[in-house]
C-alpha cells in the first residue's frame, strides 16, 4: 500500500467514525470539512476501492461503504513508511528529534522510560 493522501485520510476517518455509510450520508458528513459534491465523494470511493482501502457492500440498497483497513493498521503503515523515508529506519533518531524539538512533561518522560524499559531496547 502506498502512502495515503490527505484526502484519503479524510474519507477513511469519516468511514471509521461512522462504521460505514451510504454515499449520501458520507457526502453530508464530509461536506463541512471538504465542500465535496456527491460525485467527488463517489470518485474518491471508487478509486479507494480499487486500491483496497474501501469496501462496498453492493447487496445493500443504497450501497454501504466501509474502510477496508483499520485505523491502527493505516497508522502503523504510515509510521513505518515515514521512519524508512525520513530516518532510514532509525527509530532512535526519530524519537531523539521529537524530544529535542518539543518538550514533554515529567509524567510523559516517566511513561517513555517505562515503555523503553518494557521493550528491552
C-alpha positions as CSV (number, residue, x, y, z in Angstrom):
1,X,0.0,0.0,0.0
2,X,1.3,3.4,-0.9
3,X,1.1,6.4,1.5
4,X,-2.4,7.7,1.9
5,X,-3.1,11.2,0.6
6,X,-4.6,13.7,3.0
7,X,-7.9,13.3,1.1
8,X,-7.9,9.5,1.5
9,X,-7.3,10.0,5.2
10,X,-10.3,12.4,5.3
11,X,-12.5,9.8,3.7
12,X,-11.3,6.9,5.8
13,X,-11.6,9.0,9.0
14,X,-15.3,9.6,8.2
15,X,-15.8,5.9,7.5
16,X,-14.1,4.8,10.7
17,X,-16.2,7.3,12.6
18,X,-19.5,6.0,11.1
19,X,-18.6,2.4,10.9
20,X,-19.9,2.5,7.3
21,X,-22.1,4.9,5.3
22,X,-24.2,5.2,2.3
23,X,-23.0,7.7,-0.3
24,X,-25.4,10.4,0.7
25,X,-24.6,10.1,4.4
26,X,-20.9,10.2,3.7
27,X,-21.2,13.2,1.4
28,X,-23.1,15.1,4.1
29,X,-20.5,14.1,6.7
30,X,-17.6,15.3,4.5
31,X,-19.2,18.4,3.1
32,X,-18.5,20.8,6.1
33,X,-14.8,19.9,6.0
34,X,-14.3,19.5,2.3
35,X,-17.1,21.1,0.4
36,X,-17.1,18.0,-1.9
37,X,-20.1,17.1,-4.1
38,X,-21.7,13.7,-4.2
39,X,-19.8,13.0,-7.5
40,X,-16.5,13.9,-6.0
41,X,-17.0,11.6,-3.0
42,X,-18.1,8.8,-5.3
43,X,-14.9,9.3,-7.4
44,X,-12.8,9.0,-4.3
45,X,-14.6,5.9,-3.0
46,X,-14.3,4.2,-6.4
47,X,-10.5,4.9,-6.6
48,X,-10.1,3.9,-3.0
49,X,-11.9,0.6,-3.6
50,X,-9.5,-0.1,-6.4
51,X,-6.6,0.5,-4.0
52,X,-8.1,-1.9,-1.4
53,X,-8.8,1.0,1.0
54,X,-12.6,0.9,0.9
55,X,-15.1,-2.0,0.6
56,X,-18.5,-1.6,-0.9
57,X,-21.5,-3.7,0.2
58,X,-23.4,-3.8,-3.1
59,X,-26.1,-6.1,-1.6
60,X,-27.4,-3.2,0.5
61,X,-29.5,-0.5,-1.1
62,X,-28.2,2.1,-1.0
63,X,-24.7,0.6,-1.1
64,X,-22.7,0.9,2.1
65,X,-19.1,2.0,2.0
66,X,-16.7,0.9,4.7
67,X,-13.0,1.3,5.4
68,X,-11.3,-1.9,4.3
69,X,-8.4,-1.4,6.8
70,X,-8.4,-0.4,10.4
71,X,-7.3,3.0,11.6
72,X,-4.5,1.3,13.6
73,X,-3.2,-0.6,10.5
74,X,-3.1,2.5,8.4
75,X,-1.4,4.5,11.2
76,X,1.2,1.7,11.6
77,X,1.9,1.6,7.8
78,X,2.3,5.4,7.7
79,X,4.7,5.4,10.7
80,X,6.8,2.7,9.1
81,X,6.9,4.5,5.8
82,X,7.8,7.8,7.4
83,X,10.5,6.1,9.5
84,X,12.0,4.5,6.4
85,X,11.8,7.6,4.2
86,X,12.9,10.3,6.6
87,X,15.1,8.5,9.2
88,X,16.3,5.5,7.2
89,X,14.7,3.2,9.7
90,X,16.5,4.6,12.7
91,X,13.7,4.8,15.3
92,X,16.1,6.2,18.0
93,X,16.9,9.1,15.7
94,X,13.2,9.9,15.2
95,X,12.5,9.8,18.9
96,X,15.5,12.0,19.7
97,X,14.5,14.5,17.1
98,X,11.0,14.8,18.5
99,X,12.3,15.1,22.0
100,X,14.8,17.8,21.1
101,X,12.2,19.9,19.2
102,X,9.3,19.7,21.7
103,X,9.2,19.5,25.5
104,X,7.5,16.7,27.3
105,X,6.1,16.7,30.8
106,X,7.7,14.8,33.7
107,X,4.9,12.4,33.5
108,X,5.4,11.8,29.8
109,X,9.1,11.4,30.4
110,X,8.5,8.7,33.0
111,X,6.0,6.9,30.8
112,X,8.5,6.9,27.9
113,X,11.2,5.5,30.2
114,X,8.8,2.8,31.4
115,X,7.9,1.9,27.8
116,X,11.5,1.7,26.8
117,X,12.3,-0.5,29.8
118,X,9.4,-2.8,28.9
119,X,10.6,-3.0,25.3
120,X,14.1,-4.0,26.5
121,X,15.7,-1.8,23.9
